CSV table of C-alpha atoms in Angstrom, one decimal:
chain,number,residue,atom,x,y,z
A,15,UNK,CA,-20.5,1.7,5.8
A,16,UNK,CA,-18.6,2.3,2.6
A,17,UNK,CA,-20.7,3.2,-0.6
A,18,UNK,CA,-20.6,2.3,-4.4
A,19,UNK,CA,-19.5,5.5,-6.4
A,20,UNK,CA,-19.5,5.7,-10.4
A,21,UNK,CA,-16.2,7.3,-10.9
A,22,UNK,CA,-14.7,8.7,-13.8
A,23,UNK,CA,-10.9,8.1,-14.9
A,24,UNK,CA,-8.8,11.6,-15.2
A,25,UNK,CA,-5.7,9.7,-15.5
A,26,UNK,CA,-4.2,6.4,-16.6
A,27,UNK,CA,-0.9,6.1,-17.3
A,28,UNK,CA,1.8,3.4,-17.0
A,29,UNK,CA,4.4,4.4,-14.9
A,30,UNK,CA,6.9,0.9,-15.7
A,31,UNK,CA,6.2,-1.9,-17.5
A,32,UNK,CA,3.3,-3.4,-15.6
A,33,UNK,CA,2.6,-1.0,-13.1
A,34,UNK,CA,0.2,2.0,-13.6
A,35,UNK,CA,-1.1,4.8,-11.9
A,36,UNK,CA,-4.8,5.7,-12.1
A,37,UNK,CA,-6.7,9.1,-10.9
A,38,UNK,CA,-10.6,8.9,-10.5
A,39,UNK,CA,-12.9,11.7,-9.5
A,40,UNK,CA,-14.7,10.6,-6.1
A,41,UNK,CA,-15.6,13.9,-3.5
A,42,UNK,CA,-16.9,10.9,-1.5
A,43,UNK,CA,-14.0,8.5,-1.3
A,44,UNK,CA,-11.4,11.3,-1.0
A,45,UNK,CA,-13.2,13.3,1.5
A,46,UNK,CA,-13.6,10.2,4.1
A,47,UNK,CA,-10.2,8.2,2.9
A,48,UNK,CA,-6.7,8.0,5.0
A,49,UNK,CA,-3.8,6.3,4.7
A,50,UNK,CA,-4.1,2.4,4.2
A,51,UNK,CA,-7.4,1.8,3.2
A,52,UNK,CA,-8.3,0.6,-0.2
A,53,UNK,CA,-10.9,0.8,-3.2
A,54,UNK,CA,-12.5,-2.4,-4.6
A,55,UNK,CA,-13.1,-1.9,-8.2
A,56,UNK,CA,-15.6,-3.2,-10.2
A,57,UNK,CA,-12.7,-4.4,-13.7
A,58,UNK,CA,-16.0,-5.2,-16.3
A,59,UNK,CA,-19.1,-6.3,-16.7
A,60,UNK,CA,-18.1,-9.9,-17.0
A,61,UNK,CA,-16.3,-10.1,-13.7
A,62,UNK,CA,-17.9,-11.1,-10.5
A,63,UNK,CA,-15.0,-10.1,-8.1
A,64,UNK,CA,-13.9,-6.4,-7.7
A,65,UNK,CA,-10.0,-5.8,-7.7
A,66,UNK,CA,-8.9,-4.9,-3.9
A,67,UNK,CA,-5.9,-1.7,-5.0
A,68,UNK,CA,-4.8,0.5,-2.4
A,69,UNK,CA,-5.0,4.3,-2.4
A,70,UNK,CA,-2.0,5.9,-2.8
A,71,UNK,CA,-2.9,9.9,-2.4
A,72,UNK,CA,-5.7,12.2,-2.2
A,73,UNK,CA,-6.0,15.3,-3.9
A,74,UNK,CA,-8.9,17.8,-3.9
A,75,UNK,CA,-11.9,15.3,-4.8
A,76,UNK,CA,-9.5,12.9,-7.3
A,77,UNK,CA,-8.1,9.8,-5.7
A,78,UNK,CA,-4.7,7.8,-6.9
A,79,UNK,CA,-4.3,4.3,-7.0
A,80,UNK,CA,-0.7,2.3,-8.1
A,81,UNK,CA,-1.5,-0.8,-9.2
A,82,UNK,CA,-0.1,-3.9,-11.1
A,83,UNK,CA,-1.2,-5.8,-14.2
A,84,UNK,CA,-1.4,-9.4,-12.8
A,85,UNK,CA,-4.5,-10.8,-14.5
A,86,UNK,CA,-7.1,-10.2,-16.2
A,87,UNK,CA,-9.2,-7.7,-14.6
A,88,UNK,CA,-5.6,-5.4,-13.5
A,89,UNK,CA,-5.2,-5.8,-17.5
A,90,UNK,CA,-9.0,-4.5,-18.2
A,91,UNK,CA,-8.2,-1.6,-15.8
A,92,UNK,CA,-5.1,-0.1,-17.8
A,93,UNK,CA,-7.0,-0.3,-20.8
A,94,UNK,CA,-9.6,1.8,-19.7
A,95,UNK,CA,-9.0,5.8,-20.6
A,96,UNK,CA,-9.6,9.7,-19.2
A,97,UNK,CA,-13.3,10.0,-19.3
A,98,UNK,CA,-14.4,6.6,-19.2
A,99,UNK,CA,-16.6,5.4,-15.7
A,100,UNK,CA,-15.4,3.1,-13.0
A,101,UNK,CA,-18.1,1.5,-10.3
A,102,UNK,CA,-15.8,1.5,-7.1
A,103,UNK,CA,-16.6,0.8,-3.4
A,104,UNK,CA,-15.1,2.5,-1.2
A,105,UNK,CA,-13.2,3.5,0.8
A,106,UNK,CA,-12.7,0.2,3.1
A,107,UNK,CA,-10.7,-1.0,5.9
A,108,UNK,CA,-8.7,-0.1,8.8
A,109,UNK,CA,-5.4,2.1,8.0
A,110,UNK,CA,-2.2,3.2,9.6
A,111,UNK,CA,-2.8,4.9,13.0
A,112,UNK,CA,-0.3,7.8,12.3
A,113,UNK,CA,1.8,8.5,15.7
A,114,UNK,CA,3.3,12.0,16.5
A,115,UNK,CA,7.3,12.1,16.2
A,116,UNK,CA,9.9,10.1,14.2
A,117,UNK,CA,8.8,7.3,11.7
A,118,UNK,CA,10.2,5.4,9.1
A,119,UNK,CA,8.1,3.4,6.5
A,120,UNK,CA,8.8,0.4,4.4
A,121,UNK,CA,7.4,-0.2,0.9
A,122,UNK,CA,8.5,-3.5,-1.0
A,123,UNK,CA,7.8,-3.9,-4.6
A,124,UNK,CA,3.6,-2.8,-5.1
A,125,UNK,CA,3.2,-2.4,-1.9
A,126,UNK,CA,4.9,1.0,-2.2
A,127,UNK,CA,2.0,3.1,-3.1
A,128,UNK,CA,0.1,2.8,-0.3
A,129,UNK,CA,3.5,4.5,2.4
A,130,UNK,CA,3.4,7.5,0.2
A,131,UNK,CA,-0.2,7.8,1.3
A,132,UNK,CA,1.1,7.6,5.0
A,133,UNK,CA,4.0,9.5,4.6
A,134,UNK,CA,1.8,12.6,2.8
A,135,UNK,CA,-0.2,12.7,5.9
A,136,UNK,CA,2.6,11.9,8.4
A,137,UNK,CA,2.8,14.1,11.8
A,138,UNK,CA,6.6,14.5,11.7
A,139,UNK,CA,10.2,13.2,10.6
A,140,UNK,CA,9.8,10.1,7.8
A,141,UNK,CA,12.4,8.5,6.8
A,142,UNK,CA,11.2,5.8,3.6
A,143,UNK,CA,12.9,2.5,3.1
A,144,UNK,CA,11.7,1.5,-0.2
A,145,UNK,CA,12.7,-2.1,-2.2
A,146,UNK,CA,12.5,-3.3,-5.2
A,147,UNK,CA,13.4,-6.6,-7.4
A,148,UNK,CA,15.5,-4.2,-9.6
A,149,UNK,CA,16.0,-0.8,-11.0
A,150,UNK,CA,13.5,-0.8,-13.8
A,151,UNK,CA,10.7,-1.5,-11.3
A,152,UNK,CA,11.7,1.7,-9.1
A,153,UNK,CA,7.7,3.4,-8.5
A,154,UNK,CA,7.3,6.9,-6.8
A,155,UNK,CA,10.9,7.5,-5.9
A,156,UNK,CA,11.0,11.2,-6.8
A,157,UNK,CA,7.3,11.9,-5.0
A,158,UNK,CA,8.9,9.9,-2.4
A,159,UNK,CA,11.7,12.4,-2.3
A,160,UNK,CA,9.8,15.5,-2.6
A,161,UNK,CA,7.4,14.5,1.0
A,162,UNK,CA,10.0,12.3,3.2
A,163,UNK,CA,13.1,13.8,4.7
A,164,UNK,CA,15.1,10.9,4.0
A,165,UNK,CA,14.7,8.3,1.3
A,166,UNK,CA,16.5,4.9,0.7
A,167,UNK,CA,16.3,2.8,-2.1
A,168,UNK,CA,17.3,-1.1,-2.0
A,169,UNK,CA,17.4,-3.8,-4.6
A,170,UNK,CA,17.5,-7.4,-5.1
A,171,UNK,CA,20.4,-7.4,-7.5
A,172,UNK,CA,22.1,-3.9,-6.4
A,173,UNK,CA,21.3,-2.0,-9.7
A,174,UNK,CA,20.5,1.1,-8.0
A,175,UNK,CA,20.6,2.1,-4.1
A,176,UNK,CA,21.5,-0.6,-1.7
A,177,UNK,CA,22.4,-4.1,-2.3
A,178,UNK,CA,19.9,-6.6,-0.8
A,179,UNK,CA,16.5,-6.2,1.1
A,180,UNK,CA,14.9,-3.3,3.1
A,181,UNK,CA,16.1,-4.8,6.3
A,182,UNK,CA,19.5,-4.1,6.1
A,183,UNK,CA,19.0,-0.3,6.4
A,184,UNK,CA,16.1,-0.8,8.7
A,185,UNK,CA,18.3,-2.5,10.8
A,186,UNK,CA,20.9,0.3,10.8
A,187,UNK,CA,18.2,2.7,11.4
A,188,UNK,CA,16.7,1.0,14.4
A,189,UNK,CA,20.1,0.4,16.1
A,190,UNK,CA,20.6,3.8,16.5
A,191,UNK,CA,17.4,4.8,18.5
A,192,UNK,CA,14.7,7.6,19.0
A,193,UNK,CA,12.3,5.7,15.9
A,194,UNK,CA,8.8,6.1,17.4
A,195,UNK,CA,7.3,3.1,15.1
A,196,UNK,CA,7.7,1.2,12.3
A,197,UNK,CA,4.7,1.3,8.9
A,198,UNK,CA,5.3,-1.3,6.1
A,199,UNK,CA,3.8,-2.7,3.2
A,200,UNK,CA,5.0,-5.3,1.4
A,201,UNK,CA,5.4,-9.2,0.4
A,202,UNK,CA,5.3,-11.3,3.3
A,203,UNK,CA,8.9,-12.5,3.6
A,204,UNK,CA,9.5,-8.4,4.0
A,205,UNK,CA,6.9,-8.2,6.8
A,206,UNK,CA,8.4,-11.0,9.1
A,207,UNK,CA,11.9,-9.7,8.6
A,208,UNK,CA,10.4,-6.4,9.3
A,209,UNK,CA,8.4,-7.7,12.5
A,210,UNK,CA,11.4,-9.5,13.9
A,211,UNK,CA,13.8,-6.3,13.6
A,212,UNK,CA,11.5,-4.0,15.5
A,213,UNK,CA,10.9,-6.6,18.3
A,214,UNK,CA,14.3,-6.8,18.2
A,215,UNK,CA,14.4,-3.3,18.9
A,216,UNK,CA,11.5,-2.6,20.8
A,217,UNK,CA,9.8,-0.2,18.3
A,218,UNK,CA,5.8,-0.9,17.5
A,219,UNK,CA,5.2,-1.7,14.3
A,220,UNK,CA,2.2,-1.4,11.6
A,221,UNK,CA,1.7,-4.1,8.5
A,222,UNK,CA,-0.1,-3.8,5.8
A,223,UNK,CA,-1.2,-7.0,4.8
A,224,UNK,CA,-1.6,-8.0,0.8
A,225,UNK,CA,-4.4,-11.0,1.0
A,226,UNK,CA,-6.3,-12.0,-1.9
A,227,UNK,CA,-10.2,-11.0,-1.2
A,228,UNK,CA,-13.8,-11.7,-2.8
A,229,UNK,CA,-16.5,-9.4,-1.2
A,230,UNK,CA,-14.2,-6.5,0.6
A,231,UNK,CA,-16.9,-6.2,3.3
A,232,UNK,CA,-16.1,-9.2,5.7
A,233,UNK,CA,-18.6,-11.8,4.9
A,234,UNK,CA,-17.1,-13.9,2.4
A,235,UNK,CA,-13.6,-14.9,5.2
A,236,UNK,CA,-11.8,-15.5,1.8
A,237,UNK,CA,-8.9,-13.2,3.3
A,238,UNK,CA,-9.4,-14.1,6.7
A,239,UNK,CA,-5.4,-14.5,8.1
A,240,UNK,CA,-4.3,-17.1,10.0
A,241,UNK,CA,-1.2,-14.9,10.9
A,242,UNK,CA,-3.4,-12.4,12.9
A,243,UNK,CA,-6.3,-15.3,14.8
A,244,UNK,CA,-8.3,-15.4,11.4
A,245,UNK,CA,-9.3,-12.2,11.3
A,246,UNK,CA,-10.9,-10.4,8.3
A,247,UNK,CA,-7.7,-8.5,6.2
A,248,UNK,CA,-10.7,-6.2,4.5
A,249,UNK,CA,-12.2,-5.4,8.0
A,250,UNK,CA,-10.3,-6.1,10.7
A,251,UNK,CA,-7.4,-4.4,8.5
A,252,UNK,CA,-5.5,-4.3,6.0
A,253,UNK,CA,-3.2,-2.6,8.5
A,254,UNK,CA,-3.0,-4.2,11.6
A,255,UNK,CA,-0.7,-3.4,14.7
A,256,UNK,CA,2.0,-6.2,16.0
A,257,UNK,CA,1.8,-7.4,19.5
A,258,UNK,CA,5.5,-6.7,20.8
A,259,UNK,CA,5.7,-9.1,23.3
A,260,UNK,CA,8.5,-11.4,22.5
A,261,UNK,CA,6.6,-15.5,21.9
């Protein structure tokens, strides 16, 4: 059973225009965290619902977390500086089960932060397939860089790396054999193209779903998924494991 922690910021910084990364001191969370579980933070006094953000590395007792202004809590987060206290639960969920052997992983837009998690703690070759809308909201390429053997950038409108969607290269990849699974992260239009390529190919594959949530323990079903029989994205996953058999 995950705990509440009071946390306190060592870094905020914005890393592109609405995306920031944030390090918090937690021996708790980072001792008992892996790749593809999440923090629920508390963004306020005035605000009910904690802000599901998934974490993106561990380091000695600090946790990282990449996240995106999209409201007003995300916008009450990036305000908040070195030194200041954060009540976060955590960690929570099921995350990637991490097989031995060649993997690739797939991060689309701000659901990049949480492969660098799984590629840091990776048991062999990883090769990252990263997309983005366009250059200026490239995250993490250069961490990216420094941990997988191969990186490959895509973007919507082809102003830097490849031009068009993640499962283009994914595709070339796949075709060629001896991929051991498949990890992604992303928007949901990404997933299914993703899901359809490694049936295609006969490789398992991992998702990561992004689900709006309330409590983060299970009882409220607010991010219960239709996509996976209803079950619980903050329990049951966020990661969850595709059947491969073909409908």
């Amino acid at each position: 059973m995950a705990n509440v922690y009071k946390c306190e910021i060592t870094e905020n910084t914005q890393l592109t225009g609405e995306v920031y990364s944030l390090v918090f001191s937690c021996e708790e969370i980072a001792a008992s965290s892996y790749a593809g579980q999440f923090v629920h933070i508390k963004c306020g006094k005035e605000r009910l619902l904690r802000r599901p953000i998934s974490i993106c590395s561990v380091f000695a007792d600090c946790v990282r977390v990449v996240y995106e202004v999209k409201g007003e809590g995300t916008k009450w987060l990036s305000e908040q500086a070195a030194g200041q206290k954060l009540d976060i639960l955590g960690p929570l969920g099921n995350g990637f089960s991490l097989p031995e052997g060649k993997i690739i992983i797939v991060g689309g837009g701000i659901g990049t932060p949480p492969m660098l998690y799984a590629a840091k703690t990776a048991h062999g070759s990883v090769t990252a397939i990263l997309g983005f809308r366009d250059k200026s909201k490239i995250i993490l390429q250069e961490e990216f860089e420094k941990t997988c053997d191969e990186v490959i950038i895509t973007t919507d409108d082809g102003s830097a790396g490849i031009h068009g969607f993640v499962t283009q290269p994914l595709e070339d990849l796949l075709s060629k054999g001896g991929d051991n699974a498949v990890l992604s992260c992303g928007p949901q239009i990404m997933q299914d193209g993703i899901i359809k390529l490694c049936k295609k190919y006969n490789v398992p594959v991992q998702v990561s779903l992004e689900e709006r949530m309330a409590c983060g323990v299970g009882a409220c079903l607010v991010c219960a998924c239709e996509a996976f029989d209803m079950k619980r994205v903050c329990v049951d996953g966020p990661v969850f494991e595709v059947e491969m058999k073909l409908p």
